[in-house]
Structure formats: C-alpha cells, structure tokens
XYZ file of C-alpha atoms in Angstrom:
735
model
C 1.495 22.991 38.966
C -0.121 21.471 36.682
C 1.684 20.084 33.447
C -0.987 19.727 31.084
C -1.249 23.632 30.424
C 2.611 24.118 30.116
C 2.945 21.504 27.448
C 1.001 23.309 24.839
C 3.219 26.193 25.625
C 6.171 23.846 25.166
C 8.413 25.898 27.784
C 9.837 24.359 30.866
C 9.193 26.109 34.002
C 10.297 25.609 38.067
C 8.158 23.749 40.205
C 6.720 22.058 36.582
C 5.751 17.985 38.095
C 6.039 14.855 35.636
C 4.395 11.234 36.487
C 7.833 10.000 35.114
C 11.071 10.350 34.073
C 10.429 9.393 31.081
C 8.159 11.968 30.622
C 9.930 14.925 31.608
C 12.579 13.715 29.348
C 10.704 13.609 26.367
C 8.985 17.052 27.431
C 12.586 18.354 27.691
C 13.863 17.122 24.363
C 10.603 18.696 22.659
C 11.219 22.049 23.652
C 15.019 21.353 22.667
C 13.820 20.689 19.287
C 11.829 23.848 19.081
C 14.739 25.950 20.271
C 17.228 24.277 18.719
C 19.707 22.548 20.805
C 20.615 18.927 21.518
C 19.959 16.829 24.973
C 22.189 14.803 26.883
C 21.053 12.645 29.927
C 23.275 13.689 32.565
C 23.734 12.430 36.296
C 21.201 10.351 38.209
C 20.792 9.138 41.729
C 19.080 6.322 42.605
C 17.666 4.889 46.210
C 18.425 1.295 47.656
C 15.425 0.118 45.646
C 16.617 1.147 42.160
C 14.220 4.070 41.812
C 15.954 7.458 40.131
C 15.684 9.773 42.984
C 17.020 12.858 40.663
C 18.367 13.242 37.176
C 20.000 16.303 35.372
C 19.031 16.993 31.740
C 22.053 19.280 30.284
C 22.569 20.763 26.603
C 24.895 18.514 24.659
C 27.575 21.630 24.693
C 28.088 21.470 28.360
C 31.575 21.060 29.525
C 34.941 21.813 27.299
C 37.058 19.245 25.465
C 39.630 17.657 27.250
C 43.243 18.953 26.449
C 45.460 16.143 24.830
C 48.186 15.552 27.472
C 50.906 13.436 25.003
C 53.940 14.580 23.817
C 53.039 14.495 19.634
C 49.768 15.630 18.745
C 48.025 13.107 17.147
C 47.169 13.194 12.978
C 43.535 13.609 13.105
C 41.685 15.639 15.748
C 38.422 16.276 16.250
C 36.642 19.763 15.925
C 35.462 21.053 19.516
C 31.440 20.668 20.140
C 31.901 21.903 23.859
C 31.418 25.171 24.416
C 30.842 25.281 28.344
C 26.823 25.655 28.150
C 25.276 25.831 31.410
C 21.778 24.936 29.870
C 20.298 22.072 31.889
C 16.821 21.060 33.772
C 17.229 18.698 36.953
C 14.086 16.957 38.289
C 13.907 15.593 41.519
C 11.588 12.546 43.130
C 8.875 14.312 45.580
C 7.836 10.964 47.957
C 4.648 12.462 48.541
C 3.349 12.907 45.305
C 5.798 10.219 43.570
C 5.996 12.799 40.858
C 9.044 14.323 39.402
C 9.580 18.457 39.812
C 11.833 20.311 38.555
C 14.142 21.679 40.876
C 16.944 23.567 39.123
C 16.459 25.129 35.543
C 19.042 27.263 33.313
C 17.717 28.205 29.633
C 20.148 30.678 28.827
C 22.629 29.007 25.945
C 25.981 30.790 25.512
C 26.254 29.463 21.936
C 24.378 29.861 18.348
C 21.435 27.455 18.306
C 20.705 25.072 15.355
C 18.122 26.619 12.540
C 14.567 24.658 12.199
C 15.741 22.827 8.795
C 18.397 21.002 10.650
C 16.686 20.446 14.109
C 16.016 16.639 13.060
C 20.310 16.016 12.614
C 20.616 16.604 16.793
C 21.625 13.738 18.255
C 18.642 13.454 20.686
C 16.098 13.965 18.070
C 17.431 10.860 16.249
C 16.251 7.370 16.732
C 15.689 4.079 14.533
C 12.577 3.291 15.588
C 11.624 -0.232 15.920
C 9.722 -0.601 12.663
C 12.427 1.462 11.128
C 14.838 -1.044 11.823
C 12.918 -3.858 10.501
C 12.581 -2.218 7.535
C 16.281 -1.380 7.326
C 16.775 -5.252 8.035
C 14.719 -6.220 5.144
C 16.400 -3.569 3.033
C 20.065 -4.999 3.660
C 18.987 -8.724 3.574
C 17.434 -7.444 -0.112
C 21.245 -6.471 -1.150
C 20.254 -2.548 -1.314
C 23.423 -0.667 0.249
C 22.969 1.755 3.016
C 22.580 4.965 1.065
C 20.180 3.457 -1.460
C 18.179 1.980 1.811
C 18.343 5.553 3.606
C 17.001 7.335 0.491
C 14.254 4.839 0.155
C 12.732 5.672 3.678
C 13.049 9.605 3.135
C 11.346 8.868 -0.064
C 8.508 7.299 1.900
C 8.581 9.702 5.223
C 8.653 12.648 2.566
C 11.843 13.797 2.613
C 15.227 13.038 5.177
C 14.129 15.224 7.468
C 11.224 13.271 8.756
C 13.453 9.844 8.686
C 14.399 10.623 12.528
C 17.873 9.383 11.809
C 20.600 9.707 9.823
C 22.645 7.173 7.677
C 25.508 7.125 10.202
C 22.683 6.080 12.944
C 21.476 3.456 10.519
C 24.901 2.233 10.115
C 25.570 1.839 13.514
C 22.146 -0.087 14.245
C 23.000 -2.561 11.617
C 26.614 -3.087 12.871
C 24.969 -3.572 16.369
C 22.530 -6.049 14.942
C 24.910 -8.311 13.255
C 26.960 -8.091 16.521
C 24.261 -9.604 18.171
C 23.583 -12.207 15.951
C 26.882 -13.915 16.694
C 26.554 -13.380 20.422
C 27.044 -17.345 20.531
C 30.210 -17.176 18.196
C 30.331 -18.168 14.534
C 29.764 -21.612 15.006
C 27.200 -21.149 17.838
C 25.525 -18.583 15.117
C 25.562 -20.804 12.335
C 24.123 -23.617 14.352
C 21.355 -21.448 15.714
C 20.403 -20.510 11.973
C 20.365 -24.168 11.282
C 17.912 -25.178 14.044
C 15.527 -21.881 13.004
C 15.258 -23.104 9.594
C 14.545 -26.563 11.159
C 11.873 -25.114 13.106
C 10.440 -23.608 10.062
C 10.610 -26.500 7.856
C 11.123 -29.791 9.652
C 12.727 -31.366 6.438
C 15.576 -28.712 6.129
C 18.992 -30.819 6.022
C 22.187 -29.738 7.236
C 25.283 -31.624 8.985
C 28.834 -30.640 9.660
C 32.175 -32.123 10.070
C 34.469 -32.298 13.130
C 38.059 -32.656 13.074
C 40.423 -34.279 15.473
C 40.208 -30.891 17.562
C 36.450 -30.888 17.515
C 36.431 -28.369 15.298
C 34.108 -27.893 12.337
C 36.022 -28.170 9.093
C 33.101 -29.129 6.198
C 29.527 -27.891 6.324
C 26.410 -29.277 4.089
C 22.825 -27.832 3.515
C 19.664 -28.107 1.744
C 16.484 -26.722 2.200
C 13.315 -28.615 1.535
C 12.820 -26.874 -1.941
C 16.179 -28.358 -3.031
C 15.319 -31.940 -1.871
C 12.339 -31.586 -3.946
C 14.147 -30.301 -7.170
C 16.715 -33.230 -6.766
C 13.664 -35.742 -6.767
C 12.522 -34.762 -10.184
C 15.348 -33.399 -11.870
C 18.687 -35.388 -10.033
C 19.484 -37.434 -12.719
C 22.035 -35.120 -14.058
C 23.978 -32.999 -11.418
C 27.248 -30.462 -11.886
C 29.436 -29.894 -9.092
C 32.187 -27.020 -8.685
C 33.602 -24.978 -6.120
C 34.226 -21.244 -6.305
C 36.427 -19.086 -3.610
C 36.148 -15.265 -2.438
C 32.490 -15.955 -0.943
C 33.132 -15.283 2.542
C 35.658 -14.127 4.990
C 37.283 -17.042 5.615
C 38.210 -17.824 1.861
C 36.430 -21.343 2.422
C 35.794 -22.862 -1.106
C 31.902 -22.785 -1.795
C 30.596 -26.386 -3.363
C 27.087 -26.085 -4.626
C 25.121 -28.984 -6.360
C 23.376 -27.876 -9.664
C 21.334 -29.101 -12.182
C 18.518 -28.382 -14.973
C 14.609 -28.206 -14.821
C 12.217 -28.828 -17.171
C 12.607 -25.188 -18.697
C 16.596 -26.276 -18.797
C 17.287 -23.461 -15.594
C 19.433 -24.095 -12.819
C 18.187 -25.531 -9.981
C 20.069 -25.669 -6.883
C 20.462 -29.346 -4.899
C 22.782 -28.758 -2.312
C 25.728 -26.543 -1.166
C 28.593 -26.877 0.993
C 31.075 -24.994 2.487
C 34.608 -26.845 2.720
C 37.679 -26.170 4.644
C 39.741 -27.688 1.711
C 39.722 -29.685 -1.399
C 41.181 -33.130 -0.089
C 39.718 -36.268 -0.999
C 38.548 -36.580 2.397
C 36.598 -33.356 2.250
C 35.283 -34.635 -1.166
C 34.144 -38.069 0.318
C 32.165 -36.368 3.134
C 30.626 -33.964 1.188
C 29.445 -36.387 -1.642
C 28.455 -38.724 1.306
C 26.608 -36.588 3.094
C 24.816 -35.128 -0.120
C 23.656 -38.356 -1.017
C 22.675 -38.907 2.627
C 20.197 -36.079 2.532
C 18.554 -37.270 -0.727
C 17.700 -40.367 0.731
C 20.518 -42.266 -0.747
C 19.562 -41.738 -4.417
C 22.531 -41.291 -6.390
C 22.412 -39.168 -9.813
C 23.299 -40.934 -13.500
C 25.391 -38.469 -14.400
C 27.869 -36.113 -12.693
C 29.902 -33.443 -14.314
C 33.132 -32.154 -12.486
C 36.613 -30.375 -13.556
C 39.493 -32.160 -13.512
C 40.323 -32.178 -10.011
C 42.084 -35.568 -9.009
C 40.462 -35.277 -5.358
C 37.096 -35.048 -6.949
C 37.372 -38.203 -8.859
C 38.874 -40.268 -6.312
C 36.353 -39.050 -3.861
C 33.335 -40.144 -6.498
C 34.569 -43.422 -7.227
C 34.508 -44.331 -3.820
C 31.247 -42.711 -2.960
C 29.370 -42.944 -6.292
C 30.663 -45.874 -8.031
C 27.609 -46.286 -10.343
C 27.490 -42.875 -11.151
C 28.682 -41.627 -14.356
C 31.690 -39.071 -13.918
C 32.268 -36.706 -17.210
C 34.517 -34.153 -17.378
C 33.801 -30.391 -18.171
C 35.067 -29.482 -21.650
C 35.303 -26.055 -20.604
C 38.074 -26.489 -18.116
C 39.507 -29.791 -20.425
C 39.939 -26.049 -23.067
C 41.014 -24.470 -20.429
C 44.045 -26.732 -19.154
C 44.913 -27.676 -22.848
C 46.153 -23.704 -23.244
C 47.887 -23.783 -19.978
C 49.614 -27.120 -20.644
C 50.159 -26.864 -24.813
C 49.801 -22.924 -25.356
C 54.046 -23.476 -26.008
C 53.275 -25.871 -28.902
C 51.054 -22.932 -30.766
C 52.495 -21.585 -33.840
C 51.002 -19.127 -36.335
C 48.269 -21.023 -38.691
C 48.994 -24.187 -36.158
C 45.867 -26.201 -36.341
C 46.890 -28.015 -32.872
C 43.323 -26.642 -31.467
C 41.369 -27.268 -34.057
C 42.081 -31.321 -34.242
C 41.673 -30.893 -30.277
C 38.644 -29.552 -30.515
C 37.190 -31.730 -33.422
C 38.358 -34.805 -31.333
C 36.291 -33.386 -28.190
C 32.960 -31.941 -30.026
C 32.820 -33.336 -33.745
C 33.688 -36.834 -34.276
C 30.973 -39.482 -33.603
C 32.893 -42.184 -34.366
C 35.938 -43.791 -31.915
C 37.926 -44.952 -35.066
C 37.941 -41.627 -36.433
C 38.606 -39.974 -32.893
C 41.641 -42.597 -32.777
C 42.916 -41.789 -36.281
C 42.995 -37.939 -35.859
C 44.298 -38.105 -32.592
C 47.307 -39.976 -33.560
C 47.921 -37.599 -36.742
C 47.570 -34.588 -34.036
C 50.314 -36.198 -31.421
C 52.494 -37.264 -34.117
C 52.327 -34.112 -36.176
C 53.188 -31.828 -33.216
C 55.516 -34.192 -31.643
C 53.450 -34.584 -28.250
C 54.019 -38.635 -27.497
C 56.042 -37.644 -24.365
C 53.824 -34.911 -23.175
C 51.963 -36.842 -19.531
C 49.095 -34.009 -19.264
C 47.881 -35.320 -23.076
C 48.759 -38.859 -22.683
C 46.727 -38.720 -19.555
C 43.429 -37.203 -20.760
C 43.566 -39.506 -23.434
C 43.251 -42.230 -21.015
C 40.135 -40.923 -19.924
C 38.781 -40.194 -23.070
C 35.341 -41.730 -22.051
C 34.237 -38.801 -19.716
C 34.869 -36.214 -22.290
C 34.960 -37.058 -25.901
C 31.772 -36.685 -27.729
C 32.321 -40.551 -29.582
C 32.437 -41.868 -25.912
C 30.223 -39.837 -24.387
C 27.237 -39.734 -26.822
C 25.304 -43.102 -25.350
C 25.408 -41.354 -21.793
C 22.675 -39.986 -20.391
C 23.482 -35.921 -19.699
C 20.597 -34.242 -20.640
C 22.432 -32.016 -23.123
C 24.905 -31.282 -20.771
C 28.891 -31.451 -21.695
C 30.229 -28.766 -19.177
C 30.239 -27.087 -15.589
C 28.866 -23.956 -17.206
C 25.715 -24.256 -15.268
C 27.897 -23.828 -12.174
C 30.030 -21.134 -13.345
C 26.700 -19.143 -14.136
C 25.653 -19.565 -10.717
C 29.117 -18.713 -8.878
C 29.173 -15.730 -11.117
C 25.253 -14.590 -9.353
C 26.489 -15.896 -5.911
C 29.425 -13.124 -5.897
C 27.171 -10.464 -7.390
C 25.390 -11.007 -3.666
C 27.934 -12.137 -1.818
C 31.006 -10.130 -0.280
C 33.958 -11.266 1.536
C 33.256 -9.550 4.906
C 30.190 -11.173 5.416
C 30.280 -13.540 8.172
C 28.392 -17.118 8.158
C 25.059 -15.993 9.223
C 25.348 -12.812 6.356
C 26.631 -15.796 4.104
C 23.648 -18.162 4.506
C 21.433 -15.236 3.970
C 22.834 -13.751 0.978
C 23.202 -17.148 -0.642
C 19.509 -17.731 -0.006
C 18.844 -14.622 -1.918
C 20.516 -16.222 -5.196
C 18.164 -19.553 -4.426
C 15.042 -17.353 -4.093
C 15.987 -15.688 -7.363
C 16.446 -18.698 -9.421
C 13.108 -20.244 -8.008
C 11.229 -17.004 -9.034
C 12.738 -17.308 -12.196
C 10.763 -20.753 -12.258
C 7.698 -19.347 -11.604
C 8.451 -16.582 -14.057
C 8.460 -19.480 -16.757
C 5.631 -21.583 -15.167
C 3.430 -18.515 -15.583
C 4.699 -17.749 -19.285
C 4.205 -21.508 -20.069
C 0.354 -21.207 -18.525
C -0.150 -17.410 -20.521
C 1.381 -17.958 -23.927
C 0.602 -20.205 -26.692
C 3.262 -22.393 -28.206
C 4.564 -20.942 -31.445
C 3.809 -24.007 -33.551
C 5.508 -23.856 -37.069
C 3.184 -26.287 -38.992
C -0.203 -26.308 -36.869
C -1.439 -29.365 -38.847
C 1.457 -31.529 -37.874
C -0.137 -34.338 -35.148
C 3.134 -34.849 -33.706
C 3.856 -31.095 -33.515
C 0.455 -30.291 -31.833
C 1.262 -33.221 -29.538
C 4.537 -32.121 -28.356
C 3.268 -28.471 -27.817
C 1.020 -29.798 -25.728
C 3.485 -32.268 -23.292
C 6.876 -30.284 -23.338
C 7.632 -27.593 -21.734
C 7.950 -24.649 -24.532
C 11.838 -24.388 -23.918
C 11.968 -28.237 -25.043
C 9.209 -28.110 -27.787
C 11.250 -25.380 -29.255
C 14.348 -27.963 -29.346
C 12.190 -30.540 -30.560
C 10.053 -28.354 -32.888
C 13.964 -27.954 -34.560
C 14.392 -31.394 -35.050
C 11.494 -32.052 -36.677
C 12.292 -29.451 -39.099
C 15.483 -31.118 -39.636
C 13.427 -33.978 -40.435
C 11.975 -32.766 -43.684
C 14.784 -32.287 -44.781
C 15.928 -36.196 -44.677
C 15.496 -38.916 -46.950
C 15.816 -42.402 -46.847
C 18.654 -43.910 -48.867
C 17.928 -47.633 -48.206
C 15.978 -49.794 -46.242
C 16.063 -53.535 -45.014
C 13.298 -55.084 -43.926
C 13.661 -58.338 -41.643
C 11.036 -60.387 -39.557
C 10.922 -57.935 -36.713
C 13.283 -55.091 -37.468
C 13.606 -52.706 -40.419
C 16.899 -50.736 -40.903
C 17.022 -47.272 -42.092
C 19.960 -45.682 -43.992
C 18.792 -41.885 -43.085
C 20.681 -38.514 -44.704
C 20.122 -34.824 -45.101
C 19.162 -34.275 -49.053
C 22.457 -31.900 -49.059
C 25.085 -34.372 -47.778
C 26.296 -35.134 -44.242
C 26.708 -38.046 -42.039
C 24.636 -41.221 -43.301
C 22.792 -42.528 -39.797
C 21.470 -46.153 -39.611
C 18.247 -46.146 -38.034
C 16.745 -49.425 -36.770
C 12.896 -49.421 -36.158
C 11.097 -52.635 -34.111
C 7.882 -53.493 -35.658
C 6.448 -55.335 -32.227
C 7.174 -52.337 -29.872
C 7.250 -49.299 -32.312
C 10.610 -48.765 -30.978
C 13.617 -47.049 -32.775
C 17.214 -46.458 -32.386
C 19.434 -44.117 -34.245
C 23.267 -44.735 -34.175
C 23.573 -40.569 -33.174
C 22.357 -41.438 -29.855
C 20.596 -37.865 -29.281
C 17.651 -39.438 -27.503
C 19.901 -41.356 -25.102
C 22.010 -38.739 -24.591
C 19.680 -35.597 -24.286
C 16.116 -37.182 -23.979
C 14.698 -35.642 -27.105
C 13.825 -37.613 -30.539
C 15.992 -36.624 -33.067
C 15.307 -36.132 -36.642
C 16.561 -39.082 -38.344
C 13.880 -41.160 -36.443
C 11.185 -38.742 -36.376
C 11.535 -38.975 -40.332
C 11.480 -42.821 -39.935
C 8.326 -42.356 -37.896
C 6.493 -40.391 -40.370
C 7.776 -43.197 -42.978
C 5.855 -45.920 -40.925
C 3.010 -43.900 -40.437
C 3.435 -42.580 -36.439
C 2.033 -39.318 -35.862
C 2.396 -38.601 -32.445
C 5.340 -39.376 -29.872
C 5.331 -42.654 -28.332
C 5.095 -42.419 -24.636
C 8.218 -44.471 -23.874
C 9.884 -41.400 -25.575
C 8.543 -38.804 -24.124
C 11.000 -37.908 -20.959
C 9.073 -36.823 -17.757
C 11.511 -34.215 -16.824
C 11.358 -32.501 -20.185
C 7.276 -31.910 -19.749
C 4.953 -29.638 -18.164
C 4.087 -31.665 -15.553
C 7.434 -32.640 -14.465
C 6.743 -31.718 -10.906
C 3.472 -34.041 -10.730
C 4.247 -36.278 -7.293
C 4.949 -36.167 -3.625
C 8.458 -36.089 -2.297
C 9.428 -37.959 0.807
C 12.257 -36.771 3.060
C 14.699 -39.607 4.734
C 12.311 -39.942 7.970
C 9.512 -41.012 5.364
C 7.757 -37.226 5.836
C 6.403 -35.354 2.900
C 8.407 -32.538 1.772
C 6.708 -29.117 1.918
C 8.772 -26.497 -0.212
C 6.780 -23.719 1.611
C 5.149 -24.290 5.088
C 4.606 -20.855 5.022
C 2.013 -20.487 2.009
C -1.002 -19.286 3.818
C 1.008 -16.908 5.697
C 2.242 -15.393 3.004
C -1.072 -15.615 1.695
C -2.347 -13.556 5.192
C 0.097 -11.144 4.722
C -0.546 -9.945 1.313
C -3.845 -9.942 2.199
C -3.451 -7.318 5.401
C -0.409 -5.463 4.554
C -2.250 -3.041 1.833
C -4.926 -2.652 4.104
C -2.497 -1.720 6.827
C -1.102 0.592 4.322
C -4.077 2.491 3.317
C -4.478 3.312 6.793
C -1.586 4.299 7.527
C -1.437 6.783 4.448
C -5.046 8.053 5.541
C -4.045 8.610 9.188
C -0.772 10.353 8.633
C -2.609 13.188 6.974
C -3.310 15.201 10.322
C -2.146 14.894 13.995
C -5.069 13.853 15.450
C -5.906 10.422 13.358
C -2.358 10.077 13.277
C -2.493 9.672 17.411
C -5.624 7.790 16.900
C -3.980 5.259 14.533
C -0.876 4.850 16.746
C -3.164 4.124 19.624
C -5.393 1.744 17.922
C -2.367 0.003 16.350
C -0.683 -0.458 19.757
C -3.378 -2.136 21.174
C -3.781 -4.558 18.659
C -0.134 -5.125 18.372
C -0.849 -6.415 22.269
C -3.864 -8.408 21.364
C -1.839 -10.013 18.625
C 0.905 -11.105 20.509
C -1.396 -12.418 23.354
C -2.995 -14.419 20.643
C 0.379 -15.692 19.253
C 1.560 -16.463 22.660
C -1.469 -18.810 23.855
C -1.932 -20.649 20.355
C 1.565 -21.215 19.291
C 3.996 -23.344 21.063
C 6.942 -21.819 21.944
C 9.985 -23.643 20.492
C 12.817 -24.635 23.678
C 15.399 -21.977 23.707
C 18.370 -22.292 25.546
C 18.643 -19.833 28.310
C 21.957 -20.352 29.435
C 24.249 -17.236 29.221
C 27.211 -18.089 27.574
C 30.346 -16.671 28.456
C 33.777 -15.562 26.342
C 35.085 -19.291 26.604
C 31.713 -21.166 26.402
C 30.506 -19.067 23.539
C 32.125 -21.695 20.840
C 31.432 -24.976 22.181
C 28.382 -26.116 21.188
C 27.066 -29.416 21.489
C 25.943 -31.535 18.434
C 25.151 -34.908 17.186
C 28.314 -36.965 15.348
C 27.614 -39.489 12.717
C 27.237 -42.375 15.154
C 24.453 -40.543 17.311
C 26.850 -39.485 19.914
C 26.648 -35.995 21.696
C 30.054 -34.070 20.692
C 31.272 -30.480 21.845
C 32.098 -28.585 18.513
C 34.911 -26.195 19.663
C 34.174 -23.083 16.889
C 34.937 -23.462 13.515
C 38.193 -24.319 12.139
C 39.741 -20.958 10.490
C 41.216 -21.065 7.183
C 44.959 -19.716 6.522
C 45.911 -18.418 3.387
C 43.369 -15.770 3.388
C 43.151 -12.070 2.546
C 45.809 -10.342 5.116
C 44.043 -7.495 6.744
C 46.304 -4.424 7.185
C 47.044 -2.985 10.697
C 46.665 0.785 10.876
C 49.827 2.443 12.396
C 49.884 5.573 13.974
C 51.402 9.042 12.799
C 54.031 8.471 14.883
C 55.150 5.005 13.887
C 54.637 6.240 10.021
C 57.217 9.051 10.503
C 59.855 7.191 12.175
C 59.437 3.974 9.623
C 60.134 6.842 7.030
C 63.282 8.308 8.761
C 64.638 4.595 9.128
C 64.028 3.962 5.451
C 65.830 7.588 4.781
C 68.237 7.317 6.590
C 69.265 3.795 5.625
C 68.900 5.077 1.596
C 71.396 7.888 2.418
C 73.527 5.614 4.121
C 73.907 4.157 1.029
C 74.536 6.982 -1.220
C 76.849 9.194 0.831
C 78.989 8.963 4.001
C 77.314 10.586 6.756
C 79.456 11.184 9.742
C 77.798 10.206 13.024
C 78.113 13.880 14.369
C 75.742 14.425 11.801
C 72.575 12.248 12.164
C 70.283 12.330 9.397
C 66.694 13.885 9.642
C 63.430 14.010 7.696
C 61.698 17.334 7.346
C 57.812 17.145 7.427
C 57.832 18.067 3.683
C 59.596 15.594 2.953
C 57.872 12.888 4.951
C 54.804 13.954 2.995
C 56.257 13.759 -0.538
C 57.481 10.446 0.466
C 54.139 9.234 2.126
C 52.200 10.580 -1.260
C 54.876 8.191 -3.439
C 54.660 5.469 -0.915
C 50.797 5.489 -1.151
C 50.599 6.005 -5.195
C 53.169 3.194 -5.533
C 51.161 0.565 -3.420
C 47.978 1.474 -5.373
C 49.485 0.841 -8.858
C 50.817 -2.288 -7.664
C 47.376 -3.814 -6.656
C-alpha cells in the first residue's frame, strides 16, 4: 500500500508500509498529536543480526497501575494515569521488501482524549532538541534560572506551546548534562576542564597539590588575561579568602589588584583545602611561579597568622600590609567590653590608624590611650603595636600601596562571586560561573576604555598647561584625582624658602591653616620630595609639590612623576609566560568576529523561513547539508586533540595521572573531601516519622504521669499531625 497518500490523511491503516522503524513511529506520533493521546514505545523483537523484526506502539494509558502490596500505605501516592487502553499499532518487517508493514491496529480508546491546546504537553510530543539544549546550556552559563530560560525560549518560539518541551523536561536535560560532565569524577572532570582551557590557550596556568594519600588538596589557576593583568598592575596585590562558594566548603582565595581605571582586576585564584601555613606557602609559591617569578611590591591581607608566616618565607622582600577594615573589626571584638558611653577609645584608635603622619605624635597618643583605658596588659593590643609598621599611616606613608589600605577590593569581589555561585555547584560548575565574574570585571574595563575615548575629560581650567597635559596622559579616574590635587595647590601658600647650592627647601601650608609640609626641590634633576609622601604612596603628585612646581616655573608634569600604571596606555607592551611564549588574552578573537557576522545572517534567514511550512522545510534541508559540509571541512583542517578513549570504571575514574612538582607522573586519587560542611538532611519515610513521634510522646507522658504496662501509650493520627506541624514550625524558627 502506498504510504505517501495516507500521510496526507494522517490515519494509520492495516497494510501500510514504512521504510524504517523510525518513519513508522513519526507517522503514528503525528497521528497521536492530532487525536490527542501520547504514544509509548512498547515491546520489540530483533533477529540475531540486531535488526528489528517487529515492534508495538501503544497508547500511554495502556495497562493498569500495580497495586501496593505493603502493610502501610505510603504517605504520598501518585494519581493513576493508566486505564487499560487497548489502542495500538504493531509493525512487522517483511523480508522481501525490507519494509515495515502495519500488522495489527486498534484505533479506539477507552478514555477521554486531550484537547488541541494541550497536545504539546503529551510526553511523546516533548523533546529537547540539540539546538534547544545548546541554548539552554548557554542560558544556564549566563546565570538565568530555569524559569527564566524556559520563558525566554517561549517568547522566541511565539508561545509555550511551540517550545516542544516543558520546564521539567528542561530540568532533567540540564541534570543529565551535569551528570555526564562528571562521568570521570570530580577530579577527572576538573583536570579535563583545565586541559580544555590549555588547548584553547596554551598560556593557561593551573597546578594542584597532592597530600601523602595522593589526593588533591589545593588547586590554583590563572588564565592568560590574568597573567597579562599582573604584568601591568601586579605591583600591589590584595589576597583574601571567602567561604560558601562551593558544596565542599573549601575556602576560595583570590589575588586582586587595581587597573588604570582603579577597577578590580583578578590575578589568580585558589581553592584551598584548609588555611594552614603549608597550604598558604604552596598557594603563594605557585602564584609566584605562574607569574614568572615576579613578586609584588606590596601585598595586603587580613590578620591571619598563617598567611603572615607563609609570606615571610615565600615573599620576604614584599611588604606585607594589614587590612585596616579587619583591624577595626578585630578591635571591636577584643576591646568591645572597654567601651563606655561617650568613650573616646575608638576615636583615639582611629586617629592612630588613619590621621597621624608623624611617629612621635602617634606614639604619644597611643601611650595616652593605653594608659587612660588601662590597656597595658591587653595582649591583642600589645601585639598589634609591635606590628604597627604594617597598618599605621605614619609608618606606611612611604610604602607603595597605590592608595589601598584594606582588602576592600577582595571583599567587593567576594560579594560579586557569591552572587554568581551557589553551594550546590560542583567543581566544573564552580569554574564556569567563576569565569562569569572574571568576564564581568573585564567587560567593565572595556566600558571604561570606550568612555575614555568617547568622552572628553572635564578640565576645570582649560588654560592651565599642566591640567591639559594630565588630561591627555592619565586615565579619567586618575585625572580627577590629580585635578583635585591641583585645585588644592591653588589654596597653598609658601611660608618660607631656604636656598642652597643644589636644593631649595619650601615650607608649604594651606592659606586657612593645617599641617605644614616641607618640600625639597632639586635644581639639577628638577625632582621634588614632599614630607606628606603622597607620591611615594599613591603615585600622584600632591598639592604641595604642584605648588612648588608652579613657583619654579614647571608647567607640565615631569616624565619621572608619571606612573605608567595610571596612564591611558598602561597596557602597552608584550607579555610572556614562564615558557617564554607571548601571552595572547583571547586567541579566538577572529572566531568571535566571524560569529558576529554569521549570527545575524542566520537569524534573519530563520525568521523569514519560519513564515511558511514550505520555506521552513527548505531552510532545514539547506542547513542540514551546510552543517555536514562545515563539519567535514573542520575535520579536515583542524588538528584534533588527543583524547583518552579508555572507558573508566567506577574504581578508576577518580585515579587521574598528573605531573608533580618534580616532573614525575603521579596518580591523583580524587579530590580530598573537606569536613565540616553543611550536613544534608536524611529523608525519612512516613512510618519512621510516625514511630519517632510515638516514642517521643511515650517518653514525655511517662515523665509526667504513671502509665501502667497493661495500658500502652498511643498517639492518634490527629495528635501526630499536630506534633509534626508544630515541630516543623519550630525548626524553621530556629533557622
């Protein structure tokens, strides 16, 4: 029988023939869509060669629900869906024509059929296509929730009925995808992710540390963009750790700094097993190795003793400053009991930290504070005074910190990370979403670069050569800071001037009072040194020095006082990795460019082709042929990376071979689990909960009244439900 005529009618008949089993299913499923029932693939028979000889397609309501055989009915039962419907279509392979023929057919149903508006919800009509799955993965990587992703696809398709699947189908698809990504275990999947990043960009750096049991403890990584950022802005680094970014509760440590726009740049990150001295030694040492041995001039951390001990060994020449925010917080923790109403203790401590620029003044006020509040025997305060060179302004004003006094950059980044990461993320998801944070920060820098070239700087005095020179040299953010200092210089007055053979000493002060500054000017090299040390600390000339320059007739900024890291061309120059190869931030720039050209053209064709059935079929055919040609060309031109085709079993999947620090091949036996994380709740059955309440109730009643053994205590169902509601309410309130 000719099948082509029946396809138009859409009704199956006995004797109808199909070229393949798949054609038969598609035809019957299309008929089911029109009628309003779902198809289930039932039994099939195959010959010794694996060829299907017969198959039955049934209505999804075929059969009946199996009765529960237990003694106690379950708490939750699903509503029955099967009605014993006998509708079916059986196909049999005929050897003569090698076609499948309808051998048995039943069209009558014993249940109500679905209406046309609900046909897209039937299981056999729902399927997440490859293109839809790819779009769902992109939406998940972009941080869209499951609901938002499904609604977006519904808008694109012209309604939820045209999507082709439900939200639950999408949820199962993404869960299966995550399970497949972890088919080699967390350790194997993590190292596979690192390998993929290395194939995309050979400058990608990663390292893992193994313990004595050959389990991975600490993990460090830095991509090519981080290496480039460190070359230009790695003179000052802040390092801090944060928790609650992954399901293993591992502390995440991030190396952070400033760019020329005073925005956050990330130099590297580490997932640590613990916060011990040995772990910090490995992290800091690996960081220096990744950056070709270049150590920062200054690093700011909190008051962690393990960090300080590790830094003194790994970076002995780097100045280690302490975060003033953490010091203030620890001050409240250790000295909160000394607070009294109208106490001046916090004000005196804050003045010692932020205001006093002279060591003598600092010591005088500190001694007065300790004596006034009887803190001579306070161990924490005494220990803090011994390391005052790491936090007091009078001690740090000559240290180069780029204007940073705290790890506020790291705290801000930690907040952004926690907005993107969740505790239930596995390691692969963690890396993927961490990259979202990095990409967001880099995009902010691109916005600043665009606005720097798009908008002209707001120069207050356009006839001033030095301000014009600064606006052409500095980035907009730094220029604003410089212009403020220049405005301060106009309010300065020269109190006295002492000339010598080579040096001229100026005493400078604001016209309305303030601290007197000593500025020494060198006639030979035109250099200045101010007692406020602003340039040594922040890299910008202070108002006192600018006043002296104006007095001696210097109208532009001398080149030696222009810090390159604050200029518009701070990124000029090449960067090389530890192997001597030039680092390219994005080797796929041309790929992105070609994608931006192709995507609008393909979307335009798809939009027009969707207007009719004929144009849609033509477009699908052409796209299918085009896809095959593209894959053929890519397979011929690209050099395929070597893949390990070995099928790992459950015992081998977490045994990944890596190269240790000595260059030896070592088998990593998975990632070391960290204890102390969030405990998962054990789901109890209805019977377990009921027995547990009975035991509690029996014990409580025994303590209150005497109950004879012949009269056992029992709990009614109403009492149990009341207790369950009350206990669940109490548990929520305790949270």
